Coordinates of C-alpha atoms in Angstrom, one line a residue:
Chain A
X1 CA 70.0 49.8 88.3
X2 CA 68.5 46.3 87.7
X3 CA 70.4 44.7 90.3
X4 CA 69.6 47.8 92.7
X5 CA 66.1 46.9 92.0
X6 CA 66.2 43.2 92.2
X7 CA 67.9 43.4 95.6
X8 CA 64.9 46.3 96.9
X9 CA 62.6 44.0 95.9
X10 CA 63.8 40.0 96.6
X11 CA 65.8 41.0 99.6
X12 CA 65.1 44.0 101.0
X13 CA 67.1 43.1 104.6
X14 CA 70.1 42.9 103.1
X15 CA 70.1 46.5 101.3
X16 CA 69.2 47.8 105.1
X17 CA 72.2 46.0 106.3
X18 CA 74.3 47.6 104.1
X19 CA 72.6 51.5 105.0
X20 CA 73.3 50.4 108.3
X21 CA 76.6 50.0 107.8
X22 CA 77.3 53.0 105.4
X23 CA 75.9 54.6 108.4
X24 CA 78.4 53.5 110.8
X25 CA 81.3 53.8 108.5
X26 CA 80.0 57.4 107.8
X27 CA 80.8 58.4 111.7
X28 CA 84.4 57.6 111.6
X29 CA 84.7 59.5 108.2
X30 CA 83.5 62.2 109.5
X31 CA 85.5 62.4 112.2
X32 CA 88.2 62.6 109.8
X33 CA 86.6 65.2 107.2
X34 CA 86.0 67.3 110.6
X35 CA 89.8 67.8 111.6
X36 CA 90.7 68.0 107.8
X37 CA 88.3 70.4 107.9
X38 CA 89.1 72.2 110.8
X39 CA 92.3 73.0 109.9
X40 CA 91.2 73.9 106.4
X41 CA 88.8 76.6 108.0
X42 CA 91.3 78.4 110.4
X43 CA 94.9 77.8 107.8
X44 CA 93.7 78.0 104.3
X45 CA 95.7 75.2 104.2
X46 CA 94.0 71.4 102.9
X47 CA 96.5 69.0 105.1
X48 CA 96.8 66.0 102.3
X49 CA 98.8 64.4 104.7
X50 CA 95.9 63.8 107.2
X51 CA 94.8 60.5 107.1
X52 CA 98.5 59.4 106.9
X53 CA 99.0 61.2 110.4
X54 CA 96.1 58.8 111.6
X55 CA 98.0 55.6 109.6
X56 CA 101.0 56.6 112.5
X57 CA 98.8 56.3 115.3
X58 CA 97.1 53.3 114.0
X59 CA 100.8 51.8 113.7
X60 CA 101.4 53.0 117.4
X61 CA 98.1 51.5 118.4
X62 CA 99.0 48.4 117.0
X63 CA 102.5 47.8 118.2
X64 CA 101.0 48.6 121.7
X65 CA 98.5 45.9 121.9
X66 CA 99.4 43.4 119.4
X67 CA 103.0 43.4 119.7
X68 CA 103.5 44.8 123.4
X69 CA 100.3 43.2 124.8
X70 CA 99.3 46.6 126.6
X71 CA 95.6 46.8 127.1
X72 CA 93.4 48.5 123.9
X73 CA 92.4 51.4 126.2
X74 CA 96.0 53.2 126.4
X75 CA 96.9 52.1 122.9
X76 CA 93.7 54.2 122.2
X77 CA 95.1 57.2 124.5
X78 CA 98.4 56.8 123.4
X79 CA 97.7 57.2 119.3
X80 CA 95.4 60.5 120.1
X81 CA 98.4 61.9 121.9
X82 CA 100.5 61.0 118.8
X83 CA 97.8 62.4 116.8
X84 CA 98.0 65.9 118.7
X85 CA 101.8 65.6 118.8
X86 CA 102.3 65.0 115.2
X87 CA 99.2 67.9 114.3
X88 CA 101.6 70.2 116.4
X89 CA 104.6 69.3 114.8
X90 CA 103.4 69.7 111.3
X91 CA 101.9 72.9 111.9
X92 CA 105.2 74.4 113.5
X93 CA 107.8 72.6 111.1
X94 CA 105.9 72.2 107.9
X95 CA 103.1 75.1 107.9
X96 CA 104.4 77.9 109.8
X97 CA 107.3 78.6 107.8
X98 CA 105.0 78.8 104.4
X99 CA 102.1 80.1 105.7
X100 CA 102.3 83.1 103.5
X101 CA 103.2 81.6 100.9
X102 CA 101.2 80.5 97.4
X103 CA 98.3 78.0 98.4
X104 CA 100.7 75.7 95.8
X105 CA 103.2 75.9 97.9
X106 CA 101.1 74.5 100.9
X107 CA 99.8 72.0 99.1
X108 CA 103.4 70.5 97.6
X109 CA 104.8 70.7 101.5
X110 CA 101.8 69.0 102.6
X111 CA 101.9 66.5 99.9
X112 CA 105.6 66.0 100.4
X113 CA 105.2 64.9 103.9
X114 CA 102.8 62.6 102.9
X115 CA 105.0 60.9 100.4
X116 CA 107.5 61.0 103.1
X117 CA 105.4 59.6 105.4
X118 CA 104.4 56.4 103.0
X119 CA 108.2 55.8 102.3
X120 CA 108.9 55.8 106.2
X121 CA 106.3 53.3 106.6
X122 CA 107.2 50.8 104.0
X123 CA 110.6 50.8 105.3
X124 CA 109.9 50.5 108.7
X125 CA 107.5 47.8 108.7
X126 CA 107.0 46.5 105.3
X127 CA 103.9 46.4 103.4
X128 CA 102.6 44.0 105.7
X129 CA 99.1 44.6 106.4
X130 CA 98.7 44.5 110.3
X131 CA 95.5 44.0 112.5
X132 CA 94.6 44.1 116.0
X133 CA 92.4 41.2 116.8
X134 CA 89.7 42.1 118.8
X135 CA 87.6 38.7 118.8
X136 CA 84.5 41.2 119.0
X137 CA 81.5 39.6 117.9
X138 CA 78.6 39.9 115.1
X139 CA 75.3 41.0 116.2
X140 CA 72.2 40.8 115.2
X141 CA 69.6 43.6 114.9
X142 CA 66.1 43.1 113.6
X143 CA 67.6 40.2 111.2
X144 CA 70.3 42.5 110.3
X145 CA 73.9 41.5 110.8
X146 CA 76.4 44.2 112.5
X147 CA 79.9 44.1 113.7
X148 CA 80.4 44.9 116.7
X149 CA 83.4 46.9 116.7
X150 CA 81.7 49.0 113.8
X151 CA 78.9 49.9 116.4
X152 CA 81.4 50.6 118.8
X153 CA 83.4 53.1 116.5
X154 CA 80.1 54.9 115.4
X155 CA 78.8 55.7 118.6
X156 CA 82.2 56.5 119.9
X157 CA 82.5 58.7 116.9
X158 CA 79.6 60.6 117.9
X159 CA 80.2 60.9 121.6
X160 CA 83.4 62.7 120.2
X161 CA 81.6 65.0 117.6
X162 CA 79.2 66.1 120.2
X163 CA 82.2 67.1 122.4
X164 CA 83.8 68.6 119.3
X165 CA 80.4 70.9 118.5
X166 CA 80.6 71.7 122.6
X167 CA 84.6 72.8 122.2
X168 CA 83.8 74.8 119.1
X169 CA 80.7 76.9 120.6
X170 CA 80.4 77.0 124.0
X171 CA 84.3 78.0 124.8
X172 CA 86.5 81.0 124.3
X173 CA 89.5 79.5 122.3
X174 CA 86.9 77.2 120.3
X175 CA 84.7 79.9 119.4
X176 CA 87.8 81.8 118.5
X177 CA 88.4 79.1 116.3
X178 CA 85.3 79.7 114.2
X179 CA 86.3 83.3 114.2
X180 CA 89.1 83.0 112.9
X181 CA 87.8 80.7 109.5
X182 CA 85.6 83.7 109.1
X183 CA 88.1 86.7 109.7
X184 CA 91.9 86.2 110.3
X185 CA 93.2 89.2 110.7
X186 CA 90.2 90.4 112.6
X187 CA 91.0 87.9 115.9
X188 CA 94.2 89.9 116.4
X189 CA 92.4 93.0 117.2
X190 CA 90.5 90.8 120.1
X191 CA 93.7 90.0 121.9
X192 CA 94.2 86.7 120.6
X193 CA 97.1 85.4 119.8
X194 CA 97.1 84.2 116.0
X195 CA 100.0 81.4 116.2
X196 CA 98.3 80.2 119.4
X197 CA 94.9 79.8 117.5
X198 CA 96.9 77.8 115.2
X199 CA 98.4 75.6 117.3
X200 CA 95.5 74.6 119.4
X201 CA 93.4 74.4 115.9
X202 CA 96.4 71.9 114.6
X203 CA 96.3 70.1 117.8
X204 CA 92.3 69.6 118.1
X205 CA 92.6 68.4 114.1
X206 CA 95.5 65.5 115.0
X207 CA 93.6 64.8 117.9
X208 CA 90.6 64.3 115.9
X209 CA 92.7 61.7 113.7
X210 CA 94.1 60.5 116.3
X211 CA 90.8 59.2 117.7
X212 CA 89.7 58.2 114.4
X213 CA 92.7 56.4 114.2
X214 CA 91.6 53.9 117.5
X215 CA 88.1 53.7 115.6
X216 CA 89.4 52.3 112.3
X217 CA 92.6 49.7 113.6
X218 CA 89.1 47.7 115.3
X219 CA 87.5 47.5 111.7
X220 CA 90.6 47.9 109.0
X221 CA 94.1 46.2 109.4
X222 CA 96.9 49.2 108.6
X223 CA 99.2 49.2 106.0
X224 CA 101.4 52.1 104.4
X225 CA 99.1 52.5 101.9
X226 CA 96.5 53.3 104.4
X227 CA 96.2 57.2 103.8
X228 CA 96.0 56.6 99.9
X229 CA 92.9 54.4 100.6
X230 CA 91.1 56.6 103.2
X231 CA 93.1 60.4 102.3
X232 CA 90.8 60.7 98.8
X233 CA 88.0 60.2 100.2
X234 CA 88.1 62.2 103.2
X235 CA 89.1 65.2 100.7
X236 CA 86.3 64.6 98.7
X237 CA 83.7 64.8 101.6
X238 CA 85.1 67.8 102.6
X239 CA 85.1 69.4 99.2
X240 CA 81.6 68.0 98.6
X241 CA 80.6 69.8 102.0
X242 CA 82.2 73.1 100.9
X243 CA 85.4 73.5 102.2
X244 CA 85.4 74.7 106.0
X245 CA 82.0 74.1 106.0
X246 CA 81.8 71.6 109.2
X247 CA 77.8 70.8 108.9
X248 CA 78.5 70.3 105.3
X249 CA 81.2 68.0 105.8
X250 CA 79.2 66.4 108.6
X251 CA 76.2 65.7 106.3
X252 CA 78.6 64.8 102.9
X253 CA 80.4 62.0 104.9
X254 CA 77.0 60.3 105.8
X255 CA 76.3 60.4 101.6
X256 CA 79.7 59.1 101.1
X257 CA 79.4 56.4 102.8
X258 CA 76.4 55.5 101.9
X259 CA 76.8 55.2 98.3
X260 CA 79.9 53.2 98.9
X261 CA 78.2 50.8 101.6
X262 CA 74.9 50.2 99.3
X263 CA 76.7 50.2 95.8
X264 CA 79.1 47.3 97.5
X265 CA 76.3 45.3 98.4
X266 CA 74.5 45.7 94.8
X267 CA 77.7 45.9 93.0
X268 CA 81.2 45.5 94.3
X269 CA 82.8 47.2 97.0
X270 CA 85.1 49.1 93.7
X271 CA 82.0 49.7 91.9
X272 CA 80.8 51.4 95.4
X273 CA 83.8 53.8 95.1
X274 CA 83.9 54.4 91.6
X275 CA 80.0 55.3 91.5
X276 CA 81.2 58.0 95.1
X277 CA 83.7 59.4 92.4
X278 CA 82.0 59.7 89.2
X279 CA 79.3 61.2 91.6
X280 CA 81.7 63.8 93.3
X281 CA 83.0 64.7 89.6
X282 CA 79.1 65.3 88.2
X283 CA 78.4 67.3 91.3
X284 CA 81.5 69.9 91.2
X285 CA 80.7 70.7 87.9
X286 CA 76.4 71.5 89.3
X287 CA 77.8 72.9 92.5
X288 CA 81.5 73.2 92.6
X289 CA 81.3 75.3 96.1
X290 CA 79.9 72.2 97.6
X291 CA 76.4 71.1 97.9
X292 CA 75.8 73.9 100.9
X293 CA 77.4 76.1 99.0
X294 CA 74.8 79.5 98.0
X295 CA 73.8 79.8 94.8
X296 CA 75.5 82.5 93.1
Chain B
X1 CA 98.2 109.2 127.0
X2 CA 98.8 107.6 123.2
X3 CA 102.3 110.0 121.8
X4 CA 103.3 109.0 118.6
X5 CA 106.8 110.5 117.3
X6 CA 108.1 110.6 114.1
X7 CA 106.4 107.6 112.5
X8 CA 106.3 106.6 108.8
X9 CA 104.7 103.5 107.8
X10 CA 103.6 102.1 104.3
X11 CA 103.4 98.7 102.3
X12 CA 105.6 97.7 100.3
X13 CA 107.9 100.0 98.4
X14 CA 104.6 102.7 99.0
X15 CA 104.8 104.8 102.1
X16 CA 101.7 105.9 103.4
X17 CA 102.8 107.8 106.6
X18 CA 105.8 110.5 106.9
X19 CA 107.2 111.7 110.2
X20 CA 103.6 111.5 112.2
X21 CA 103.8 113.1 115.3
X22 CA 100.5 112.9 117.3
X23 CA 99.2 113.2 121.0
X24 CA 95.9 112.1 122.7
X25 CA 95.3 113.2 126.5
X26 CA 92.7 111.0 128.8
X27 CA 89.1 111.8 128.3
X28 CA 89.7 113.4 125.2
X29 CA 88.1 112.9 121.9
X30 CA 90.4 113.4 118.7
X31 CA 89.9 113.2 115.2
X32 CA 92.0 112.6 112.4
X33 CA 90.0 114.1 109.1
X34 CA 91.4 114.0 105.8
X35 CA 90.6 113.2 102.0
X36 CA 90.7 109.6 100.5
X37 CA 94.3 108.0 100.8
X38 CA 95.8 110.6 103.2
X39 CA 97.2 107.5 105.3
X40 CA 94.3 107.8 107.9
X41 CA 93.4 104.0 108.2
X42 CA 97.1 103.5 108.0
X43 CA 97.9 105.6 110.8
X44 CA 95.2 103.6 113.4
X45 CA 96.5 100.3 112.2
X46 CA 100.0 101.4 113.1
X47 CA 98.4 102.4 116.4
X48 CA 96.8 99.0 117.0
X49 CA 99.8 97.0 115.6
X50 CA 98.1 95.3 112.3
X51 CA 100.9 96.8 110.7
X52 CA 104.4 97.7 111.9
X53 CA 105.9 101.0 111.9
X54 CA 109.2 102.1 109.6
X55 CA 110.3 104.8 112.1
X56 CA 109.4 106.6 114.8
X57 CA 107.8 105.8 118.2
X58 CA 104.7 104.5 119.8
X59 CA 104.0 104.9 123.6
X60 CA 100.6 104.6 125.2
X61 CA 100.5 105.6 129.4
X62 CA 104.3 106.1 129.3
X63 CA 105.0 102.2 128.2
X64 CA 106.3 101.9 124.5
X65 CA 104.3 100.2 122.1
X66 CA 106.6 100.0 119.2
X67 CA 107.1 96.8 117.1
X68 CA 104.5 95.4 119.5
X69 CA 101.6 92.7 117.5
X70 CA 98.3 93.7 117.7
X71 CA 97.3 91.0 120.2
X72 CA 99.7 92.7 122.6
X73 CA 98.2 96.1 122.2
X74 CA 94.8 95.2 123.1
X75 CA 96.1 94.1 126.5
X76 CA 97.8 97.4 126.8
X77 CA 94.1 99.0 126.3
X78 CA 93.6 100.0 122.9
X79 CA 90.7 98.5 120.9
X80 CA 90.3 99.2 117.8
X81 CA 87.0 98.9 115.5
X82 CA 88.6 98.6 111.8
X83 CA 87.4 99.9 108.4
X84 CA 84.8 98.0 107.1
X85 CA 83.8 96.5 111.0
X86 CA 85.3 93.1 110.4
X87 CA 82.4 91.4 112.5
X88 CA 82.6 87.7 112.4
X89 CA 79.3 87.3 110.4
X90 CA 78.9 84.2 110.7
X91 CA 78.6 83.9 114.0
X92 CA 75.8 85.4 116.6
X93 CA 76.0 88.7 118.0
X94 CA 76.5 87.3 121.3
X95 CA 79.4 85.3 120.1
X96 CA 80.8 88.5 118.5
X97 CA 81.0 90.1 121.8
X98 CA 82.2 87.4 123.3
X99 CA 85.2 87.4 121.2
X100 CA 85.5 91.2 122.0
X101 CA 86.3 90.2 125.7
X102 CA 88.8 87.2 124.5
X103 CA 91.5 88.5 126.8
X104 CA 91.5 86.7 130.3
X105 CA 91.5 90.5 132.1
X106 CA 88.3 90.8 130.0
X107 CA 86.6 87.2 130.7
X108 CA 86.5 87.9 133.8
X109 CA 84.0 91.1 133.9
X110 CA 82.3 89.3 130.7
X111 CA 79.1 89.4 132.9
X112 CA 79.5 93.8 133.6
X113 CA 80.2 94.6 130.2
X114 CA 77.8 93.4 128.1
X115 CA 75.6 94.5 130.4
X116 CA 76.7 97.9 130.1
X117 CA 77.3 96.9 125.8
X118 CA 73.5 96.0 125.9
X119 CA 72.7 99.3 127.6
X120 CA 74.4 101.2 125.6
X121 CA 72.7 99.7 122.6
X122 CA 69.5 97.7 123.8
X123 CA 69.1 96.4 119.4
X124 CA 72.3 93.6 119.9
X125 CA 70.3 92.2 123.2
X126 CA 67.3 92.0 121.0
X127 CA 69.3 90.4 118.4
X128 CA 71.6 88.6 120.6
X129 CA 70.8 85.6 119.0
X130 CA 70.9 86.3 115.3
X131 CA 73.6 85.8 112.8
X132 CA 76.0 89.4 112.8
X133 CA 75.8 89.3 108.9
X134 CA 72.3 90.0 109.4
X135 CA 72.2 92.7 111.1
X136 CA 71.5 96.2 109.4
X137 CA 74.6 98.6 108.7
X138 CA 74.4 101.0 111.6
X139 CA 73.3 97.4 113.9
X140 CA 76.3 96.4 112.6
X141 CA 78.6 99.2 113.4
X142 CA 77.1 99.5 117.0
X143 CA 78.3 95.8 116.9
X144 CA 81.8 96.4 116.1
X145 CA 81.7 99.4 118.6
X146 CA 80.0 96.8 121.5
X147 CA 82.8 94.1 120.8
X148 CA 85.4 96.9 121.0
X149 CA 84.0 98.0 124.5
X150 CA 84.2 94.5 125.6
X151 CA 88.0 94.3 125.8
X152 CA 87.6 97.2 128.8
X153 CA 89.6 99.6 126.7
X154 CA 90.7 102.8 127.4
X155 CA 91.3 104.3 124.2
X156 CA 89.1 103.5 121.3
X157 CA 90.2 103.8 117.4
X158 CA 87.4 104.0 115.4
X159 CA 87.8 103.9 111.8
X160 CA 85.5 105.7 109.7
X161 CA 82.4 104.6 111.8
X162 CA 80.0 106.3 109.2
X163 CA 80.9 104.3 106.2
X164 CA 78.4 103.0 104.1
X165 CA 75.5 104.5 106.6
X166 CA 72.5 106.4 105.6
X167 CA 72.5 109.8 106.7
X168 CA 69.8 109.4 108.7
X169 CA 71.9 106.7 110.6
X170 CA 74.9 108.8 110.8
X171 CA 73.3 111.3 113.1
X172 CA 72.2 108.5 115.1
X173 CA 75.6 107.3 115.4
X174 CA 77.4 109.9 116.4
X175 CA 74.8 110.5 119.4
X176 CA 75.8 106.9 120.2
X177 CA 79.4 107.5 119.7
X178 CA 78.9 110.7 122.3
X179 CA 77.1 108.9 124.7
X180 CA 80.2 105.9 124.8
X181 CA 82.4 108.9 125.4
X182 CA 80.3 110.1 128.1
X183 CA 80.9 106.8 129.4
X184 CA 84.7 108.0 130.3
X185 CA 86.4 106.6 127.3
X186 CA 88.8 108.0 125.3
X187 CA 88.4 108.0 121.7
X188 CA 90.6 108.7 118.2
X189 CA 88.4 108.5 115.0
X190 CA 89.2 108.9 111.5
X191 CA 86.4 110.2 109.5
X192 CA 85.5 111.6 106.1
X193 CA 82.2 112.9 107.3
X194 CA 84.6 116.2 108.3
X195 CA 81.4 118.2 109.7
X196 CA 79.8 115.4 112.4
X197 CA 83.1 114.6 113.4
X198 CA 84.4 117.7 114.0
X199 CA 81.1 118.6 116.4
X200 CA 81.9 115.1 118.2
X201 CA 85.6 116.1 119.2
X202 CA 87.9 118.2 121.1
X203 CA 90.5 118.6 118.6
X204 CA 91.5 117.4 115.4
X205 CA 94.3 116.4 113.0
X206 CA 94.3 117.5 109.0
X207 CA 96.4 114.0 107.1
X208 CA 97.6 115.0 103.9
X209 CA 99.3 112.6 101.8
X210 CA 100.6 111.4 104.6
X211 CA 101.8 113.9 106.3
X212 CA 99.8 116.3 109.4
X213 CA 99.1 119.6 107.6
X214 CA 97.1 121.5 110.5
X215 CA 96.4 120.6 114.1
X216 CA 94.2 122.7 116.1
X217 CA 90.5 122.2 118.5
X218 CA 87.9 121.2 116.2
X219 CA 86.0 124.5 116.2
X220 CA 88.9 126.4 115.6
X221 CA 89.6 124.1 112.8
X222 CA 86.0 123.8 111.4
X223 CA 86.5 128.0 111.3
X224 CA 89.6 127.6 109.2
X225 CA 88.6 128.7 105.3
X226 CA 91.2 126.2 104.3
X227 CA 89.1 123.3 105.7
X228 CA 86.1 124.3 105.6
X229 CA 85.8 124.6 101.5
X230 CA 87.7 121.8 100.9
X231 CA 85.7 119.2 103.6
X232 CA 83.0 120.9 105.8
X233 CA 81.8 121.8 102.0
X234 CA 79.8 125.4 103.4

C-alpha cells in the first residue's frame, strides 16, 4: 500500500499512464471475454480452448507479414477468417457430438483440444517467441507515454464491440442469439433452426478472437504458450462478469486490467496478476454469480 | 386440417400417449381437457415437434408432419404457445415478438402483424419497450399468444393458457382468446379450467392416462354426468 501511496503522491503521471494503459489492454480483453462469452450464453459450454484459437491466427498473421512479407491489412483479414473457420470447426467436430452430454464432459473435450492445440504448436514452430515488427511509434499525451499500436488495438476494439452490440440487437439471427442464452428450447418453436443458431454463434465467437487476435500480434510476440498466458484470464473476466452476462463481462475486463496495469507499475507486472487472482478468489466467495449477479 | 393417427409418445422408458387418434377441421376451435398427467402437454409437443412421436402419424393440410423438428413445423403453420409461456424474459416485448416472426415468410409482414398483435392487445404496445419478465401473468400470456400470432399461423396450440392466472384474469383471457379466433384462426387448447374452455370451443377431447376416453361437441360433453362431476365440478 505504501508504494501505491508513494507513487499517488511523488509521481502521480506515471500511476495515469499505467490506467491509461489498463485501459487500453482492457479493450482487447474484452473482446476476448465477449466471444468466450458468447458462446458460453447460447452452448452451456465454457470453450477453454479460446484464446488458443486466437494463438492460431496470431501464427497465421505472423507467417503472412513477417515471413511472406504480405501487407498487415490481409494478415488481419486472413486470421479473422481462420478465427471463424476454426470457431466452426470446433463447434461441428468437438461440441456437436457432446452437446448433450455432462457439462464435464464439455469441458475435458474442450480442454483436450487445447492441449492439443499447445503440442501442435510447439512442434510446429518451436517455442520460439515470434513478433511482427510494426516500427509503430510512442506518443505522447498530456506527459503521458502510449504505444501506439496499443491505441490502435483499443479503439479498433471498440469500433468492433459497437458492431458486435448492433449484430446482437438490432438483427434477426443476433437477437435470436440472446434468445436462445435465455431459452433454448423455446427458439425452436419460432422457426429457428437450433444447429444453425449454433453455428453462426460459434462463428461470431472465432471471429471475435480472430480479430483480437490482429489486435494483440501488434502489442505481444506469440508463442505456444500464448493461450496459457491470456486463456486464465479471459475465464476469469467472464466468471467475474457472471457467466453469459455480456455487460458484465464488458465491465469485469476494464477491472481486470486495471488492477494488472496499476499493480505493475507500483509493484511488478507478477505482483499485478497475482493481486487480479487473489482478488477474483476473495470475490467468488462474496459473490460467486459474479459481481452483476442478483442477490439471492 | 391437423389428423393425428395412432400416435403414442413418452420419455424414456414412460409412455405418456397410447394410440391417439385426433382430428381438427379449419376455423374450428378444439379442446383437449383432462386431469393432471393425462399426456395433454405431451400430446401438443408431439404436434409441434419438441418431441418425437413412437407410432403413429402426423399430417397437417394433407402434408405429413411425422418425425419433422419443431423448426420445420412452424413453417408448415403451427405455432405453438407452451406450458409455462417460455417468453424470453430478458429481452423487451418488442424483441419477443420479433422473434415470433423469425421465419423469413414471417419477416416479411413483420410490419402487418404486430400491428394487428398490438390491436389485439393494445398493453404489449404500451409496454413495448419493457423487459418481458416484467410484465404481469395474464401481460405475459397475451405475450406468448402475440409472438405465436406473429409466425402467421394457421393453427394455434395453446397450452394451458390460464395457468397461474387469477380468476379474474381468466375470464379476461378467454374473451381475448375468442376474439383471436374471431380473427379466422384455428385453435387446439389444452386446459384444466374444464368449464371456460369448454364454453370457448366447438368440440372437445377427454385424455385419460393417455389415452382419449370421450370425444363429442363441448356442450354435449359439458352435459355428460361423467364429466361434469369429475371436472366442470356442478
Amino acid at each position: 500500500m505504501s508504494n501505491l501511496l508513494d507513487l499517488l503522491l511523488n509521481n502521480p503521471l506515471l500511476l495515469a499512464e499505467a490506467a491509461l494503459n489498463g485501459l487500453l489492454l482492457g479493450g482487447v480483453l474484452a473482446l476476448l471475454a465477449l466471444g468466450l462469452n458468447l458462446i458460453f450464453g447460447v452452448l452451456d459450454i465454457v470453450w477453454i480452448v479460446y484464446v488458443d484459437l486466437a494463438m492460431l491466427s496470431m501464427y497465421l498473421i505472423y507467417f503472412t507479414v513477417q515471413v511472406y512479407g504480405f501487407p498487415l491489412l490481409l494478415g488481419a483479414v486472413l486470421g479473422i477468417g481462420l478465427g471463424v473457420l476454426l470457431g466452426i470447426a470446433v463447434h461441428l467436430l468437438i461440441i456437436t457430438p457432446i452437446l448433450n452430454s455432462p457439462p464435464i464432459n464439455q469441458l475435458l473435450a474442450t480442454g483436450g483440444l487445447l492441449f492439443f492445440i499447445q503440442s501442435l504448436a510447439t512442434f510446429l514452430w518451436t517455442t520460439d517467441h515470434r513478433s511482427v515488427r510494426l516500427n509503430l511509434p510512442t506518443i505522447e499525451v498530456a506527459g503521458m507515454f502510449v504505444s501506439f499500436a496499443r491505441l490502435i488495438a483499443f479503439g479498433l476494439a471498440v469500433v468492433v464491440m459497437i458492431a458486435l452490440y448492433v449484430f446482437l440487437t438490432r438483427t434477426y439471427i443476433g437477437t435470436a442469439i440472446r434468445a436462445v442464452s435465455q431459452d433454448r428450447g423455446a427458439m425452436s418453436l419460432m422457426g429457428a433452426n437450433p444447429q444453425r443458431v449454433y453455428v453462426v454463434t460459434s462463428a461470431v465467437g472465432g471471429a471475435l478472437a480472430g480479430v483480437a487476435a490482429a489486435l494483440l500480434i501488434i502489442q505481444y510476440s506469440v508463442h505456444p504458450y500464448f493461450g496459457a498466458a491470456f486463456g486464465p484470464i479471459t475465464f476469469m473476466i467472464c466468471v467475474l462478469g457472471g457467466l453469459g452476462n455480456m455487460f458484465g463481462a464488458f465491465v469485469a475486463s476494464f477491472i481486470m486490467s486495471e488492477i494488472i496495469s496499476i499493480g505493475g507499475v507500483v509493484w511488478s507486472t507478477e505482483m499485478g496478476y497475482v493481486i487480479a487472482f487473489a482478488l477474483f478468489i476473495v470475490l467468488m466467495f462474496i459473490r460467486p454469480g459474479g459481481i452483476f449477479a442478483k442477490r439471492q | 386440417m391437423l389428423e393425428l393417427d395412432g400416435v403414442s409418445a413418452g420419455y424414456g422408458h414412460f409412455t405418456a400417449l397410447w394410440d391417439v387418434a385426433l382430428r381438427v377441421s379449419a376455423g374450428e376451435a378444439v379442446a383437449v381437457v383432462g386431469p393432471n398427467g393425462a399426456g395433454k402437454t405431451t400430446l401438443l409437443r408431439v404436434i409441434s415437434g419438441v418431441i418425437a412421436a413412437r407410432a403413429g402419424s402426423l399430417a397437417f393440410e394433407g402434408a405429413a408432419l411425422t418425425g419433422r423438428p419443431a423448426h420445420e413445423i412452424v413453417a408448415h403453420g403451427i405455432a405453438h404457445v407452451p406450458e409455462g409461456r417460455r417468453l424470453f424474459p430478458g429481452l423487451t416485448v418488442a424483441d419477443n415478438l420479433k422473434m415470433g416472426a423469425f421465419l423469413p415468410s414471417a419477416r416479411a409482414h413483420f410490419a402487418e402483424s404486430v400491428e394487428r398483435v398490438y390491436g389485439l392487445f393494445p398493453v404489449l404496445k404500451e409496454r413495448r419497450g419493457q423487459r418481458a419478465g416484467s410484465l404481469s401473468g395474464g401481460e405475459q400470456q397475451m405475450l406468448a399468444i402475440g409472438r405465436a400470432l406473429m409466425s402467421r399461423p394457421k393453427l394455434i396450440l395453446l397450452d394451458e393458457p390460464s395457468m397461474g392466472l387469477a380468476p379474474v384474469m381468466v375470464l379476461r383471457l378467454f374473451d381475448l382468446i375468442r376474439r383471436v379466433r374471431a380473427e379466422g384462426y384455428t385453435i387446439l387448447v389444452v386446459e384444466q379450467n374444464v368449464r371456460q374452455v369448454l364454453k370457448l370451443v366447438d368440440r372437445a377431447y377427454l385424455l385419460e392416462v393417455g389415452r382419449i376416453r370421450m370425444e363429442g361437441r363441448a356442450d354435449a360433453l359439458s352435459e355428460q354426468d361423467f364429466v361434469r362431476k369429475a371436472y366442470v365440478g356442478l
